[in-house]
Amino acid sequence: MTLDWRVKRIAKNETSFRDINERLEAGLRQVRHTPERLEFICECGDRECESSVHVSFEEYEAVRADSRRFIVVPGHVFPETERVVSGNDRYEVVEKFGEAVEVTDASDRRSPGITGRRSDSTSP
Ligand SMILES: [Zn+2]
């Protein structure tokens, strides 16, 4: 098991959680009265993770502005492939680096093609 393989597997887990959250968000937007905080699933690299994060639409969209970023439960971080760019007591935002970015860029449904989106913002 090479590091490369592990890094890509973590990124694939995260992007599949992201896809689920994208569908969740789309569904929630159809609801007339949504709570201020919505329940999304933790987008960490652990395929078995069943934790959730509570964020507003605005907070979720701020994370989604960058293809490399994922929203996770505080501490659900894989330091060999991502760094924490912002967070609070409810969630942390991690940003992928290195080879994993290829995976996270290519799988961003909001950015067709192999080039992902980038945000300069470091606040959630
Ligand atoms: Zn997690």
PDB file of C-alpha atoms and ligand atoms in Angstrom:
ATOM      1  CA  MET A   1       0.000   0.000   0.000  1.00  0.00           C
ATOM      2  CA  THR A   2       1.717   3.153  -1.172  1.00  0.00           C
ATOM      3  CA  LEU A   3       1.112   6.610   0.209  1.00  0.00           C
ATOM      4  CA  ASP A   4      -0.171   7.627  -3.193  1.00  0.00           C
ATOM      5  CA  TRP A   5      -2.841   4.961  -3.053  1.00  0.00           C
ATOM      6  CA  ARG A   6      -3.921   5.968   0.434  1.00  0.00           C
ATOM      7  CA  VAL A   7      -4.078   9.655  -0.461  1.00  0.00           C
ATOM      8  CA  LYS A   8      -6.266   8.934  -3.469  1.00  0.00           C
ATOM      9  CA  ARG A   9      -8.546   6.657  -1.499  1.00  0.00           C
ATOM     10  CA  ILE A  10      -9.071   9.332   1.153  1.00  0.00           C
ATOM     11  CA  ALA A  11      -9.851  11.877  -1.572  1.00  0.00           C
ATOM     12  CA  LYS A  12     -12.331   9.502  -3.223  1.00  0.00           C
ATOM     13  CA  ASN A  13     -14.134   8.949   0.078  1.00  0.00           C
ATOM     14  CA  GLU A  14     -14.379  12.693   0.584  1.00  0.00           C
ATOM     15  CA  THR A  15     -15.657  13.389  -2.905  1.00  0.00           C
ATOM     16  CA  SER A  16     -18.343  10.728  -2.574  1.00  0.00           C
ATOM     17  CA  PHE A  17     -19.526  12.315   0.704  1.00  0.00           C
ATOM     18  CA  ARG A  18     -19.494  15.667  -1.086  1.00  0.00           C
ATOM     19  CA  ASP A  19     -21.752  14.259  -3.807  1.00  0.00           C
ATOM     20  CA  ILE A  20     -24.212  13.073  -1.163  1.00  0.00           C
ATOM     21  CA  ASN A  21     -24.214  16.499   0.500  1.00  0.00           C
ATOM     22  CA  GLU A  22     -24.747  18.214  -2.836  1.00  0.00           C
ATOM     23  CA  ARG A  23     -27.893  16.155  -3.324  1.00  0.00           C
ATOM     24  CA  LEU A  24     -28.975  16.833   0.268  1.00  0.00           C
ATOM     25  CA  GLU A  25     -28.571  20.536  -0.248  1.00  0.00           C
ATOM     26  CA  ALA A  26     -30.487  20.482  -3.526  1.00  0.00           C
ATOM     27  CA  GLY A  27     -33.338  18.702  -1.757  1.00  0.00           C
ATOM     28  CA  LEU A  28     -33.322  21.077   1.195  1.00  0.00           C
ATOM     29  CA  ARG A  29     -33.567  24.047  -1.132  1.00  0.00           C
ATOM     30  CA  GLN A  30     -36.956  22.752  -2.284  1.00  0.00           C
ATOM     31  CA  VAL A  31     -38.320  22.967   1.245  1.00  0.00           C
ATOM     32  CA  ARG A  32     -40.104  26.192   2.036  1.00  0.00           C
ATOM     33  CA  HIS A  33     -39.201  26.483   5.704  1.00  0.00           C
ATOM     34  CA  THR A  34     -35.708  25.250   6.372  1.00  0.00           C
ATOM     35  CA  PRO A  35     -34.013  25.529   9.748  1.00  0.00           C
ATOM     36  CA  GLU A  36     -31.174  28.000  10.100  1.00  0.00           C
ATOM     37  CA  ARG A  37     -28.729  25.125  10.472  1.00  0.00           C
ATOM     38  CA  LEU A  38     -28.902  22.127   8.232  1.00  0.00           C
ATOM     39  CA  GLU A  39     -27.527  18.694   8.865  1.00  0.00           C
ATOM     40  CA  PHE A  40     -24.885  17.556   6.417  1.00  0.00           C
ATOM     41  CA  ILE A  41     -22.719  14.481   6.645  1.00  0.00           C
ATOM     42  CA  CYS A  42     -19.080  14.754   7.635  1.00  0.00           C
ATOM     43  CA  GLU A  43     -16.972  14.819   4.449  1.00  0.00           C
ATOM     44  CA  CYS A  44     -13.863  13.325   6.005  1.00  0.00           C
ATOM     45  CA  GLY A  45     -11.738  10.621   4.394  1.00  0.00           C
ATOM     46  CA  ASP A  46     -13.018   7.850   6.655  1.00  0.00           C
ATOM     47  CA  ARG A  47     -15.496   5.828   4.615  1.00  0.00           C
ATOM     48  CA  GLU A  48     -17.054   4.461   7.807  1.00  0.00           C
ATOM     49  CA  CYS A  49     -17.670   7.894   9.350  1.00  0.00           C
ATOM     50  CA  GLU A  50     -21.309   8.490  10.263  1.00  0.00           C
ATOM     51  CA  SER A  51     -20.945  11.878  11.932  1.00  0.00           C
ATOM     52  CA  SER A  52     -22.791  14.965  10.817  1.00  0.00           C
ATOM     53  CA  VAL A  53     -22.099  18.683  10.797  1.00  0.00           C
ATOM     54  CA  HIS A  54     -24.653  21.451  11.339  1.00  0.00           C
ATOM     55  CA  VAL A  55     -24.143  24.424   9.062  1.00  0.00           C
ATOM     56  CA  SER A  56     -26.156  27.106   7.298  1.00  0.00           C
ATOM     57  CA  PHE A  57     -26.565  27.293   3.520  1.00  0.00           C
ATOM     58  CA  GLU A  58     -24.104  30.199   3.519  1.00  0.00           C
ATOM     59  CA  GLU A  59     -21.469  28.271   5.440  1.00  0.00           C
ATOM     60  CA  TYR A  60     -21.871  25.281   3.181  1.00  0.00           C
ATOM     61  CA  GLU A  61     -21.655  27.396   0.033  1.00  0.00           C
ATOM     62  CA  ALA A  62     -18.481  29.088   1.301  1.00  0.00           C
ATOM     63  CA  VAL A  63     -16.807  25.692   1.520  1.00  0.00           C
ATOM     64  CA  ARG A  64     -18.168  24.665  -1.861  1.00  0.00           C
ATOM     65  CA  ALA A  65     -16.554  27.708  -3.541  1.00  0.00           C
ATOM     66  CA  ASP A  66     -13.274  25.786  -3.693  1.00  0.00           C
ATOM     67  CA  SER A  67     -13.011  22.296  -5.192  1.00  0.00           C
ATOM     68  CA  ARG A  68     -10.208  21.375  -2.813  1.00  0.00           C
ATOM     69  CA  ARG A  69     -12.217  22.069   0.345  1.00  0.00           C
ATOM     70  CA  PHE A  70     -14.361  19.772   2.460  1.00  0.00           C
ATOM     71  CA  ILE A  71     -16.397  20.259   5.605  1.00  0.00           C
ATOM     72  CA  VAL A  72     -15.675  17.863   8.458  1.00  0.00           C
ATOM     73  CA  VAL A  73     -16.301  17.307  12.149  1.00  0.00           C
ATOM     74  CA  PRO A  74     -13.497  19.010  14.128  1.00  0.00           C
ATOM     75  CA  GLY A  75     -10.528  16.642  14.270  1.00  0.00           C
ATOM     76  CA  HIS A  76     -11.595  14.477  11.325  1.00  0.00           C
ATOM     77  CA  VAL A  77      -8.476  15.534   9.462  1.00  0.00           C
ATOM     78  CA  PHE A  78      -5.864  13.523   7.540  1.00  0.00           C
ATOM     79  CA  PRO A  79      -2.799  15.758   7.849  1.00  0.00           C
ATOM     80  CA  GLU A  80      -0.782  13.908   5.201  1.00  0.00           C
ATOM     81  CA  THR A  81      -3.184  15.039   2.495  1.00  0.00           C
ATOM     82  CA  GLU A  82      -5.083  18.095   3.800  1.00  0.00           C
ATOM     83  CA  ARG A  83      -4.755  21.098   6.060  1.00  0.00           C
ATOM     84  CA  VAL A  84      -7.329  22.931   8.160  1.00  0.00           C
ATOM     85  CA  VAL A  85      -8.065  26.369   6.693  1.00  0.00           C
ATOM     86  CA  SER A  86     -10.880  27.470   8.993  1.00  0.00           C
ATOM     87  CA  GLY A  87     -13.326  26.204  11.533  1.00  0.00           C
ATOM     88  CA  ASN A  88     -15.187  26.634  14.800  1.00  0.00           C
ATOM     89  CA  ASP A  89     -16.660  24.394  17.469  1.00  0.00           C
ATOM     90  CA  ARG A  90     -19.162  22.867  15.006  1.00  0.00           C
ATOM     91  CA  TYR A  91     -16.972  22.062  12.018  1.00  0.00           C
ATOM     92  CA  GLU A  92     -13.613  22.460  10.327  1.00  0.00           C
ATOM     93  CA  VAL A  93     -12.858  23.163   6.699  1.00  0.00           C
ATOM     94  CA  VAL A  94      -9.981  21.172   5.238  1.00  0.00           C
ATOM     95  CA  GLU A  95      -8.139  21.922   2.021  1.00  0.00           C
ATOM     96  CA  LYS A  96      -6.458  19.189   0.020  1.00  0.00           C
ATOM     97  CA  PHE A  97      -2.930  19.545  -1.273  1.00  0.00           C
ATOM     98  CA  GLY A  98      -0.537  17.520  -3.435  1.00  0.00           C
ATOM     99  CA  GLU A  99      -1.729  14.673  -5.616  1.00  0.00           C
ATOM    100  CA  ALA A 100      -5.153  14.522  -3.985  1.00  0.00           C
ATOM    101  CA  VAL A 101      -6.113  17.791  -5.686  1.00  0.00           C
ATOM    102  CA  GLU A 102      -6.291  15.978  -9.035  1.00  0.00           C
ATOM    103  CA  VAL A 103      -9.026  13.783  -7.621  1.00  0.00           C
ATOM    104  CA  THR A 104     -10.961  16.536  -5.855  1.00  0.00           C
ATOM    105  CA  ASP A 105     -10.826  18.877  -8.870  1.00  0.00           C
ATOM    106  CA  ALA A 106     -11.895  16.289 -11.416  1.00  0.00           C
ATOM    107  CA  SER A 107     -14.859  15.160  -9.335  1.00  0.00           C
ATOM    108  CA  ASP A 108     -16.347  18.582  -8.560  1.00  0.00           C
ATOM    109  CA  ARG A 109     -19.780  18.492 -10.176  1.00  0.00           C
ATOM    110  CA  ARG A 110     -20.007  22.259 -10.096  1.00  0.00           C
ATOM    111  CA  SER A 111     -16.870  22.581 -12.177  1.00  0.00           C
ATOM    112  CA  PRO A 112     -17.040  20.354 -15.272  1.00  0.00           C
ATOM    113  CA  GLY A 113     -13.679  19.216 -16.596  1.00  0.00           C
ATOM    114  CA  ILE A 114     -10.445  18.557 -14.783  1.00  0.00           C
ATOM    115  CA  THR A 115      -9.825  22.052 -13.401  1.00  0.00           C
ATOM    116  CA  GLY A 116     -11.373  22.823 -10.057  1.00  0.00           C
ATOM    117  CA  ARG A 117     -12.541  26.075  -8.570  1.00  0.00           C
ATOM    118  CA  ARG A 118     -10.443  28.212  -6.252  1.00  0.00           C
ATOM    119  CA  SER A 119     -11.332  30.564  -3.464  1.00  0.00           C
ATOM    120  CA  ASP A 120      -8.942  33.006  -1.809  1.00  0.00           C
ATOM    121  CA  SER A 121     -11.124  33.243   1.239  1.00  0.00           C
ATOM    122  CA  THR A 122      -9.887  31.553   4.387  1.00  0.00           C
ATOM    123  CA  SER A 123     -12.969  32.279   6.479  1.00  0.00           C
ATOM    124  CA  PRO A 124     -15.966  29.956   6.530  1.00  0.00           C
TER     125      PRO A 124
HETATM  126 ZN    ZN B   1     -15.772  12.272   9.747  1.00  0.00          ZN
END
